[in-house]
């Protein structure tokens, strides 16, 4: 996390969003960043009208499958508990679901990791099921493969960026 | 291809792990050893003793009295913690350096190492033989030590390695071997030999990506492999190599580990993240 002076009036802020966390901001000079997403999913959501945006960084599809873990303590670890809580927090700040720009990145797998052990693919499927349930349209996705990704959201512009080491940057 | 001798010559640039740390680990694994033998061995090394007492007296353990002897440390925080703290303190100087080439930021290799070790400890408890838990913990902590030296060579040849991985389906360690002539597993094993690690610890470091078929039948190596791939899946400071290593489902089957177990371990590690953060700030 760091601060860089950009001009005399504004300070650009970068805030890390770790795995099993979400962050929401209305600060136009803030950039939220989820570093090195593996099989988990990073989801950026931005409402251009009210200027609120956020990143959710979850790692597992279903809270019911994690025996012994209370999802109330770590709701943002799972797609099924994290996405509703993330959206509720955005709506509380006046975001409207039909205006949201949604970008997703992650869902990678270890090479040859097929079938039930491919948790990346399950995370993506769980995310899509949740988005359908909330009538959310995914504007762009960069998923699968065996690369880790860094996903960021510039709150001021609503622009999302997906970086893969050695493969450059995709801006949406 | 780089001259391997040039790479190996750089091992001396690392800060060696004190031999006492290895002996403490060996003794802790020996069912015939006593607590006083271990305490005495720790006491023989003033640096290890000082670091251990400092860590035990930190807020992390929240003890309501001062620990001022090694015996107290073992008594209050437990032998397992003491051995782990000795190992963490003994290797941290190397791992806090940022290797080039792997796209890692400051402290990220250290975070990956400590999280892998934490995961390996959980796995050893659930699926392993407890007698080897310290070995498994230490091997998971040290498995990527070769990256500290190989990184500058990876940086130089990254484009060629990346082409093999992305276009030819090579795993990252196979691509390192193909382009540089050596991969970080082999180099890590050479570091272990130079620092007189046990044969088993060297074996695990040498085969932690399980490219060798017989290593897939070795329980301790399999557990360290599993800890590593779970860290990659969770995105714990994965770098340029990302998740570009092979998955061996038969290893999970052999451990009787189903998909729901894998998810439960990921969840448990996610929940323990704060604990790991405290530990990282402490050492």
mmCIF file of C-alpha atoms in Angstrom, chain A residues 19-20 36 38-40 59-62 65-67 69-70 73-74 77-78 108-113 116-117 119 122 146-148 165-167, chain B residues 103 158 162 165-166 169-171 229 232-235 237-240 242-247 252 257-260 262-263 266-268 270-271:
data_model
loop_
_atom_site.group_PDB
_atom_site.id
_atom_site.type_symbol
_atom_site.label_atom_id
_atom_site.label_comp_id
_atom_site.label_asym_id
_atom_site.label_seq_id
_atom_site.Cartn_x
_atom_site.Cartn_y
_atom_site.Cartn_z
ATOM 1 C CA UNK A 19 -7.476 -12.878 -0.789
ATOM 2 C CA UNK A 20 -10.732 -13.465 1.119
ATOM 3 C CA UNK A 36 -1.393 -12.425 -7.776
ATOM 4 C CA UNK A 38 -4.445 -17.809 -8.661
ATOM 5 C CA UNK A 39 -7.441 -20.178 -8.737
ATOM 6 C CA UNK A 40 -9.491 -17.617 -6.848
ATOM 7 C CA UNK A 59 -10.861 -18.222 -3.332
ATOM 8 C CA UNK A 60 -13.563 -20.895 -3.049
ATOM 9 C CA UNK A 61 -16.925 -21.482 -4.737
ATOM 10 C CA UNK A 62 -19.121 -22.744 -1.921
ATOM 11 C CA UNK A 65 -17.888 -27.334 1.237
ATOM 12 C CA UNK A 66 -15.460 -25.931 3.797
ATOM 13 C CA UNK A 67 -16.064 -28.097 6.826
ATOM 14 C CA UNK A 69 -15.147 -22.899 8.785
ATOM 15 C CA UNK A 70 -17.828 -20.435 9.808
ATOM 16 C CA UNK A 73 -16.346 -14.960 10.017
ATOM 17 C CA UNK A 74 -14.869 -15.030 6.497
ATOM 18 C CA UNK A 77 -13.623 -16.284 1.104
ATOM 19 C CA UNK A 78 -16.532 -17.848 -0.824
ATOM 20 C CA UNK A 108 -6.381 -20.328 -13.054
ATOM 21 C CA UNK A 109 -5.309 -23.931 -12.516
ATOM 22 C CA UNK A 110 -2.136 -25.913 -11.984
ATOM 23 C CA UNK A 111 -1.098 -27.523 -15.301
ATOM 24 C CA UNK A 112 -3.105 -30.726 -15.952
ATOM 25 C CA UNK A 113 -5.407 -30.025 -12.995
ATOM 26 C CA UNK A 116 -13.102 -31.999 -9.542
ATOM 27 C CA UNK A 117 -9.699 -30.684 -8.435
ATOM 28 C CA UNK A 119 -11.175 -25.261 -8.276
ATOM 29 C CA UNK A 122 -15.576 -24.107 -10.146
ATOM 30 C CA UNK A 146 -1.944 -21.288 -15.478
ATOM 31 C CA UNK A 147 -0.894 -17.656 -15.023
ATOM 32 C CA UNK A 148 -1.437 -15.599 -11.932
ATOM 33 C CA UNK A 165 3.681 -11.162 -15.898
ATOM 34 C CA UNK A 166 5.372 -11.474 -19.283
ATOM 35 C CA UNK A 167 2.113 -10.971 -21.174
ATOM 36 C CA UNK B 103 8.330 -11.147 -10.753
ATOM 37 C CA UNK B 158 12.730 -15.010 -19.209
ATOM 38 C CA UNK B 162 8.008 -17.972 -21.167
ATOM 39 C CA UNK B 165 5.731 -22.506 -20.922
ATOM 40 C CA UNK B 166 3.030 -20.711 -22.903
ATOM 41 C CA UNK B 169 3.345 -26.731 -22.575
ATOM 42 C CA UNK B 170 6.516 -26.951 -20.498
ATOM 43 C CA UNK B 171 6.228 -26.567 -16.749
ATOM 44 C CA UNK B 229 0.407 -26.029 -5.111
ATOM 45 C CA UNK B 232 -0.151 -21.212 -5.826
ATOM 46 C CA UNK B 233 -3.893 -21.811 -6.116
ATOM 47 C CA UNK B 234 -4.539 -19.316 -3.327
ATOM 48 C CA UNK B 235 -2.313 -16.811 -5.096
ATOM 49 C CA UNK B 237 2.775 -14.339 -3.719
ATOM 50 C CA UNK B 238 2.923 -16.291 -6.933
ATOM 51 C CA UNK B 239 5.185 -14.621 -9.432
ATOM 52 C CA UNK B 240 6.091 -14.931 -13.091
ATOM 53 C CA UNK B 242 2.328 -18.475 -11.688
ATOM 54 C CA UNK B 243 0.677 -21.905 -11.491
ATOM 55 C CA UNK B 244 2.845 -23.336 -14.290
ATOM 56 C CA UNK B 245 3.762 -26.579 -12.561
ATOM 57 C CA UNK B 246 2.325 -30.051 -13.064
ATOM 58 C CA UNK B 247 -0.619 -31.403 -11.113
ATOM 59 C CA UNK B 252 -3.818 -36.730 -3.824
ATOM 60 C CA UNK B 257 -7.413 -36.541 -0.179
ATOM 61 C CA UNK B 258 -10.614 -35.644 -2.009
ATOM 62 C CA UNK B 259 -11.621 -32.364 -3.600
ATOM 63 C CA UNK B 260 -13.640 -31.360 -0.516
ATOM 64 C CA UNK B 262 -8.543 -29.627 -0.687
ATOM 65 C CA UNK B 263 -11.216 -26.947 -0.323
ATOM 66 C CA UNK B 266 -7.659 -23.773 1.468
ATOM 67 C CA UNK B 267 -10.395 -22.403 3.734
ATOM 68 C CA UNK B 268 -8.401 -23.185 6.882
ATOM 69 C CA UNK B 270 -7.427 -18.435 4.411
ATOM 70 C CA UNK B 271 -8.819 -18.211 7.921
#
